[in-house]
mmCIF file of C-alpha atoms and ligand atoms in Angstrom:
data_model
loop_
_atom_site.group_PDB
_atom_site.id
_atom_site.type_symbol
_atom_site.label_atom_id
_atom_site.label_comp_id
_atom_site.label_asym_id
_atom_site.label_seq_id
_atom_site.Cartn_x
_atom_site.Cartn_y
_atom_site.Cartn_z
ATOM 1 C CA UNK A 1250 9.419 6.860 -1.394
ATOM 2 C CA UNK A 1251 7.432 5.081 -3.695
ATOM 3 C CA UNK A 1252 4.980 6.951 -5.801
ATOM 4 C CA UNK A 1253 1.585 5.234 -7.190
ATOM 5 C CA UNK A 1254 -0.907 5.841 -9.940
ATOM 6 C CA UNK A 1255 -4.075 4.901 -11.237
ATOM 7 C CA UNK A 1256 -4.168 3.666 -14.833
ATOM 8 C CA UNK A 1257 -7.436 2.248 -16.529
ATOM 9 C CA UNK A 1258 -7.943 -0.097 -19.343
ATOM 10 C CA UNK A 1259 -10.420 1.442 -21.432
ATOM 11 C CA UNK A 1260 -13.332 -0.760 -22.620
ATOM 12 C CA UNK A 1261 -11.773 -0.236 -26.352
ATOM 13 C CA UNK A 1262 -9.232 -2.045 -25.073
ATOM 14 C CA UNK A 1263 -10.707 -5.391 -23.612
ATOM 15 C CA UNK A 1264 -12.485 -4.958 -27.053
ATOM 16 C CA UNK A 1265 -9.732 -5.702 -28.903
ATOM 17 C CA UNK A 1266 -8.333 -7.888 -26.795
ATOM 18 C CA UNK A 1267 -4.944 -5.740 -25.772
ATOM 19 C CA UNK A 1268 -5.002 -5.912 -22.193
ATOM 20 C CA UNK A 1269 -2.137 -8.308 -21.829
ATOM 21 C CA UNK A 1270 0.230 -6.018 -24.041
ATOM 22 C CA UNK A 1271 -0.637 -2.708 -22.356
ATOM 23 C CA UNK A 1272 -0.157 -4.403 -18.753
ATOM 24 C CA UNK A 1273 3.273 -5.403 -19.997
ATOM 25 C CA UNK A 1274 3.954 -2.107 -21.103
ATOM 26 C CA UNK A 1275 4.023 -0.708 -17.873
ATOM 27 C CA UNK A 1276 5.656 -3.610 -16.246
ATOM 28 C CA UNK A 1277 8.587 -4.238 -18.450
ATOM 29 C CA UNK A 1278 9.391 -0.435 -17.567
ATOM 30 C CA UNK A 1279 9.761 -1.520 -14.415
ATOM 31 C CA UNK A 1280 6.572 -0.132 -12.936
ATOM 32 C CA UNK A 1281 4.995 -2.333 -10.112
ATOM 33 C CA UNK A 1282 1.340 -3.440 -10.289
ATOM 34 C CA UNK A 1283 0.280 -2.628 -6.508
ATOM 35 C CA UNK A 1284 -3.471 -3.184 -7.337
ATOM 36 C CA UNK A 1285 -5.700 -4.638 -10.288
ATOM 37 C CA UNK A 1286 -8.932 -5.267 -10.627
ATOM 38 C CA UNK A 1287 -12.311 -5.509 -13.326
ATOM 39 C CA UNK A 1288 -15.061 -3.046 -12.710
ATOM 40 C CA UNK A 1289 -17.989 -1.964 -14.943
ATOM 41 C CA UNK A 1290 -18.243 2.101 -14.289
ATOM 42 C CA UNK A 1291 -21.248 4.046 -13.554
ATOM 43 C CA UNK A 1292 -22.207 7.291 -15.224
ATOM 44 C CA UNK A 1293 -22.234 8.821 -11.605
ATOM 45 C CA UNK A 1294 -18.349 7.407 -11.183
ATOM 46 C CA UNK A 1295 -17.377 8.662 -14.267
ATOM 47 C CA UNK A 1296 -19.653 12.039 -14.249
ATOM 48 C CA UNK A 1297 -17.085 12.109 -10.897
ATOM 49 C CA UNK A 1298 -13.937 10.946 -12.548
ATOM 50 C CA UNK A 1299 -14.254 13.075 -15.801
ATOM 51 C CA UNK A 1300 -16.073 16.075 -13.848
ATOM 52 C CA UNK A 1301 -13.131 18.397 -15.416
ATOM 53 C CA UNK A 1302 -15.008 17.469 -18.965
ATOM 54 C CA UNK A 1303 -18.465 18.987 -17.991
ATOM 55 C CA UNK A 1304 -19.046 21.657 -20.110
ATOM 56 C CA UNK A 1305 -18.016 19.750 -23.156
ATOM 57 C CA UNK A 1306 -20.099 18.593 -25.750
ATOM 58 C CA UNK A 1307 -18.709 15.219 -25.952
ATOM 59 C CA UNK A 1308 -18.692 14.798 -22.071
ATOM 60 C CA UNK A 1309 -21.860 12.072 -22.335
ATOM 61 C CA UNK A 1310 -20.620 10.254 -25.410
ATOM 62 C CA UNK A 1311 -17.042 9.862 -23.295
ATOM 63 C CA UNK A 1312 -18.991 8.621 -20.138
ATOM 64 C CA UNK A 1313 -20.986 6.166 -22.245
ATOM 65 C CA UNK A 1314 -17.764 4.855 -24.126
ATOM 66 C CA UNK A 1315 -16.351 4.152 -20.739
ATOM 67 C CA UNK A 1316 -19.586 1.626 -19.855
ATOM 68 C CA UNK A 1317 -19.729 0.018 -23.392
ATOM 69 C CA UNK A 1318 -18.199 -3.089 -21.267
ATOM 70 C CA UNK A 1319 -16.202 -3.555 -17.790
ATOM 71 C CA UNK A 1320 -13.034 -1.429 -17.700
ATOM 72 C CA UNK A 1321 -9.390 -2.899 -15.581
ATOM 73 C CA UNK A 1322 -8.460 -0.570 -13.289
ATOM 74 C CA UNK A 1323 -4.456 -0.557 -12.315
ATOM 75 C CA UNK A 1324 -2.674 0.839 -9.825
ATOM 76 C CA UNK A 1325 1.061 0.988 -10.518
ATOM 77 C CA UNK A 1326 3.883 2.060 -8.398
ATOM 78 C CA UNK A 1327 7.255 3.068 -9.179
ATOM 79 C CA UNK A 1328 10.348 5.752 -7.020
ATOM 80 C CA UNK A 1329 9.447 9.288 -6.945
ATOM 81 C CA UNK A 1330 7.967 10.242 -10.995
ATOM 82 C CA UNK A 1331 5.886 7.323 -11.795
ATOM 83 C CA UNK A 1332 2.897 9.594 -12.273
ATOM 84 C CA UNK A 1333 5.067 11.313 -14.895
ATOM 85 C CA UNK A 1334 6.546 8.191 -16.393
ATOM 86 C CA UNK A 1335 3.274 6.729 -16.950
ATOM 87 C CA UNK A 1336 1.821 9.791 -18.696
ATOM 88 C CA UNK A 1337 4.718 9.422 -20.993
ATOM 89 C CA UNK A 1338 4.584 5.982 -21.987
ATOM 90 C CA UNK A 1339 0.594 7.250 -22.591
ATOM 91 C CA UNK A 1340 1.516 9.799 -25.143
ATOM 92 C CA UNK A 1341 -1.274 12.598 -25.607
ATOM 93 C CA UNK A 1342 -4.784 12.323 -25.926
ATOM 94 C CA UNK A 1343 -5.126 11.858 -29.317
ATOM 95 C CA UNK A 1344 -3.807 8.726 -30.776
ATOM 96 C CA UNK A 1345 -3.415 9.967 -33.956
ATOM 97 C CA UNK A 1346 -0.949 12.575 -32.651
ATOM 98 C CA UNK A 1347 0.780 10.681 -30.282
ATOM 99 C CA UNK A 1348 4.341 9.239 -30.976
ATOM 100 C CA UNK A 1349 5.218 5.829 -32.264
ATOM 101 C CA UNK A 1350 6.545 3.945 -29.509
ATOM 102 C CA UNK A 1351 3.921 5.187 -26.736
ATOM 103 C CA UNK A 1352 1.197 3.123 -25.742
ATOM 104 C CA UNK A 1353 -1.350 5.860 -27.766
ATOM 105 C CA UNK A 1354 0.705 5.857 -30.630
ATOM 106 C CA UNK A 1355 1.309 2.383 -31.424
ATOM 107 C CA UNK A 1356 -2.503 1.178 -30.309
ATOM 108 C CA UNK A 1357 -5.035 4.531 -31.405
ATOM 109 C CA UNK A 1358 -6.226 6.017 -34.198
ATOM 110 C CA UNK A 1359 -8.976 7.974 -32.153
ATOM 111 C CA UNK A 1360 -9.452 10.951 -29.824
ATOM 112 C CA UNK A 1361 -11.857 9.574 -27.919
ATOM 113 C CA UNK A 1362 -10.863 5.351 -28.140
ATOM 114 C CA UNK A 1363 -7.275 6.113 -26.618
ATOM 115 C CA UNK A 1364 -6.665 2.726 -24.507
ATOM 116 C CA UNK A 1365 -6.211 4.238 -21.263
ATOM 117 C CA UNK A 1366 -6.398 6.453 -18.951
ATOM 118 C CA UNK A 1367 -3.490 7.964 -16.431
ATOM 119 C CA UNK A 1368 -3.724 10.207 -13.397
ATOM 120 C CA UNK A 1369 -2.147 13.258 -14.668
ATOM 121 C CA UNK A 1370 -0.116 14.425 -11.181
ATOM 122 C CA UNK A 1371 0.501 12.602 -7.642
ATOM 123 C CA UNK A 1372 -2.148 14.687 -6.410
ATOM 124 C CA UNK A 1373 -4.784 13.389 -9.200
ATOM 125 C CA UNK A 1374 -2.878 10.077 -8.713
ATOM 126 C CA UNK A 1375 -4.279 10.095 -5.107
ATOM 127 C CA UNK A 1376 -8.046 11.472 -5.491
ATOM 128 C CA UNK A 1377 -8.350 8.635 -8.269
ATOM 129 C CA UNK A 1378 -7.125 5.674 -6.729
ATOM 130 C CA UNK A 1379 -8.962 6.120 -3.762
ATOM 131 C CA UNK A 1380 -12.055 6.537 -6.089
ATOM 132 C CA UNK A 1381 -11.490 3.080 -7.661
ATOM 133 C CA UNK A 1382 -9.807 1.308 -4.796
ATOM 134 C CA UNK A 1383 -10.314 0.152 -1.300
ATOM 135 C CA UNK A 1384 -7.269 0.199 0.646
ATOM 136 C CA UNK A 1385 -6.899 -3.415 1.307
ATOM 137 C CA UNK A 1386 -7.343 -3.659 -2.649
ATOM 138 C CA UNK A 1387 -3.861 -2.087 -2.642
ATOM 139 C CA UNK A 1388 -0.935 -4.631 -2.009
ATOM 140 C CA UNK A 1389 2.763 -3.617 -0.491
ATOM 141 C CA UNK A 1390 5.432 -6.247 -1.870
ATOM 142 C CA UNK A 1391 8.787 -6.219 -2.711
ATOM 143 C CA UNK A 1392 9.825 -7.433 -6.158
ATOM 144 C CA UNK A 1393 13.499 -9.456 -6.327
ATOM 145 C CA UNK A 1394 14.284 -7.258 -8.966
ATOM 146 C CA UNK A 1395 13.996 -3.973 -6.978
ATOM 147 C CA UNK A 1396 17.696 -4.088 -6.663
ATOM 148 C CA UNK A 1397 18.479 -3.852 -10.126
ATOM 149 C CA UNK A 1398 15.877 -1.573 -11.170
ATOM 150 C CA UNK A 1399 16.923 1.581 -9.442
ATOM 151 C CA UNK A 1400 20.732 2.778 -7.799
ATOM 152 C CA UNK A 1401 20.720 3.003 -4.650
ATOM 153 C CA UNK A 1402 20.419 6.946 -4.282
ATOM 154 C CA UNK A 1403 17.418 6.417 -5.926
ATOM 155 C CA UNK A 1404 15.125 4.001 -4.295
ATOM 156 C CA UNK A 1405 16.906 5.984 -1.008
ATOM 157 C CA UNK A 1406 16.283 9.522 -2.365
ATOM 158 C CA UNK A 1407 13.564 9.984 0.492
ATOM 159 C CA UNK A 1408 14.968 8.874 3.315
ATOM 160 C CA UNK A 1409 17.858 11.665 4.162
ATOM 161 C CA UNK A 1410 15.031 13.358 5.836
ATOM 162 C CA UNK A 1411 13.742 9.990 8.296
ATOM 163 C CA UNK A 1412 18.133 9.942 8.536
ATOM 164 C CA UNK A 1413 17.836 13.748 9.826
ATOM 165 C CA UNK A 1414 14.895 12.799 12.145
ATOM 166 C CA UNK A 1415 16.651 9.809 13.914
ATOM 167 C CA UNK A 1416 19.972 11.990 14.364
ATOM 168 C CA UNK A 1417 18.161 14.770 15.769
ATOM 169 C CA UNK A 1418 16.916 12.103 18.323
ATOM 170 C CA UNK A 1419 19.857 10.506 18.798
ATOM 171 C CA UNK A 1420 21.716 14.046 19.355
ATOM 172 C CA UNK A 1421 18.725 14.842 22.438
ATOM 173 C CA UNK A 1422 18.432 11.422 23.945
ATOM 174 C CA UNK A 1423 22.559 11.798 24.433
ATOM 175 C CA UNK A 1424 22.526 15.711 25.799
ATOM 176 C CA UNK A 1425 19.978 14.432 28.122
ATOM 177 C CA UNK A 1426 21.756 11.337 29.868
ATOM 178 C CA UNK A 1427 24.511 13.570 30.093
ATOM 179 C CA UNK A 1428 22.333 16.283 32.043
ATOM 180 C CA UNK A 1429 21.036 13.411 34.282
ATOM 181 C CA UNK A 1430 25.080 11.734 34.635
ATOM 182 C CA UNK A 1431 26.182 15.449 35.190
ATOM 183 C CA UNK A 1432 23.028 15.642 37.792
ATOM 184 C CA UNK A 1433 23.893 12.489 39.541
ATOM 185 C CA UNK A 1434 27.420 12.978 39.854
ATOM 186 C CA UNK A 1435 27.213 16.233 40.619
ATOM 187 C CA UNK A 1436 24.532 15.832 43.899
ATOM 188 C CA UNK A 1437 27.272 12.246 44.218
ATOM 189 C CA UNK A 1438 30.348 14.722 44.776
ATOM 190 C CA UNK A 1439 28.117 17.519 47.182
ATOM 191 C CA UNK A 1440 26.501 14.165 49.596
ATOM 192 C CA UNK A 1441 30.756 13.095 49.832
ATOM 193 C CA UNK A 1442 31.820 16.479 50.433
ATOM 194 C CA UNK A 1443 29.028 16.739 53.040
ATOM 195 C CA UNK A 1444 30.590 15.696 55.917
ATOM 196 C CA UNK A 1445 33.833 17.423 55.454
ATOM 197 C CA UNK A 1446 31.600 20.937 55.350
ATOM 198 C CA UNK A 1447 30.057 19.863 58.968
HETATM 199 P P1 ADP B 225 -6.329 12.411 -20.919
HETATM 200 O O1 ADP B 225 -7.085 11.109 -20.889
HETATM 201 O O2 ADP B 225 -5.237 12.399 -21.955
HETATM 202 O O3 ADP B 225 -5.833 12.839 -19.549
HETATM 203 P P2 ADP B 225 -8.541 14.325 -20.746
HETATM 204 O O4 ADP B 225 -8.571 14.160 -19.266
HETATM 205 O O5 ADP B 225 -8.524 15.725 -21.293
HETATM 206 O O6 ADP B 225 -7.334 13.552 -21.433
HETATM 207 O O7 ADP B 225 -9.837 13.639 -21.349
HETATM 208 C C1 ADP B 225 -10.340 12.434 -20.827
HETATM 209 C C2 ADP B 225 -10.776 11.544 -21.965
HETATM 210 O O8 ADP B 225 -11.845 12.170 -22.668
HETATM 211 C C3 ADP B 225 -9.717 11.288 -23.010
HETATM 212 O O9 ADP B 225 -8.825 10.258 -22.657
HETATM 213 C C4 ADP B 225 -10.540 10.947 -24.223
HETATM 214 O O10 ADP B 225 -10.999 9.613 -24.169
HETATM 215 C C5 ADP B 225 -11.720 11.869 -24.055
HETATM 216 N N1 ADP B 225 -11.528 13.142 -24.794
HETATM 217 C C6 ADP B 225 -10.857 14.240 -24.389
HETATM 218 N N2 ADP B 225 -10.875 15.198 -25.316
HETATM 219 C C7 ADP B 225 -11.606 14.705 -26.348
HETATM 220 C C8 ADP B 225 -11.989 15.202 -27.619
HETATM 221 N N3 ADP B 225 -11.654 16.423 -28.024
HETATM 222 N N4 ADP B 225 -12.700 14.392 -28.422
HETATM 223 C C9 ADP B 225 -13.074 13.171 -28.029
HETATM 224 N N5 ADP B 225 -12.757 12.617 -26.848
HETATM 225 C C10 ADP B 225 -12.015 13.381 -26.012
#
């Protein structure tokens, strides 16, 4: 099963002109891009989108960083985890705290200007890309490389269960043409004994 997640280019970002090198951040992990687009947010989107940020004093001056210019919203898909692998090629909040080698770390010196954002669980994954997507935004297609990106266990990890599913079918539709042979043959045998009862 294939797991997506929303990840937005912050306008700090197209500011400085790093939009190619975070994009192939996430790909040359192997992430898929399912969905990209440019938007310029609203304060109501993002008074939505950061609602979790309220009651802080630096909720407005967040909002208004996010509309200095038109942000590129990304979905990206990867096996089961992509949420989490995402967040950790982020690195936390604060770029000046975040480890060399994530995208925070190598790109931020700031809090606040930290290059992007990324759903923090599938469920948040979920909420947000339908937020910033329409579903026909969202594009199914398998990559040549799939193969060598994940062992088969992996990209199959889901599927044990559909496997179960089809058995217990399988396992049903048999036990009942054997009732209905057993039936047949059965009322076969009583209409050729028939006339030897009379
Ligand atoms: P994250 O983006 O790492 O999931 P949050 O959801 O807590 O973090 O915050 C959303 C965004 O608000 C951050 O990416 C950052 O731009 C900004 N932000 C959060 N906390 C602060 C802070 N203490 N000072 C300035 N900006 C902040």
């Amino acid at each position: 099963m294939m797991e997506k997640t929303l990840v937005i280019l912050k306008p700090c970002t197209l500011q400085r002109g790093l939009v190619g090198e975070i994009i192939n951040r996430f790909e040359r992990k192997g992430l898929r891009l399912a969905g990209m687009k440019m938007v310029q947010l609203t304060d109501e989107v993002l008074s939505e989108h950061y609602a979790h940020l309220s009651s802080k004093p630096f909720f407005q001056r967040v909002k208004d960083a996010m509309m200095v210019c038109p942000v590129i919203v990304c979905c990206f898909e990867g096996v089961p985890d992509a949420v989490q692998v995402v967040r950790t090629l982020t690195g936390p909040t604060n770029g000046r705290l975040a480890a060399p080698g994530t995208i925070r770390g190598d790109y931020s010196m700031s809090f606040q200007e930290n290059i992007v954002h990324a759903s923090d669980s599938p469920e948040t994954a979920e909420v947000e890309l339908k937020r910033f997507f329409k579903p026909d935004e969202i594009f199914e297609y398998k990559q040549a490389v799939f193969g060598s990106l994940y062992a088969n266990d992996e990209i199959l990890k889901e599927k044990p269960k559909k496997r179960m599913i089809l058995k217990c079918v399988k396992v049903v539709a048999a036990a009942a043409f054997a009732l209905v042979s057993l039936n047949v043959s059965g009322q076969d045998l009583l209409a050729r004994q028939a006339p030897i009862d009379r």
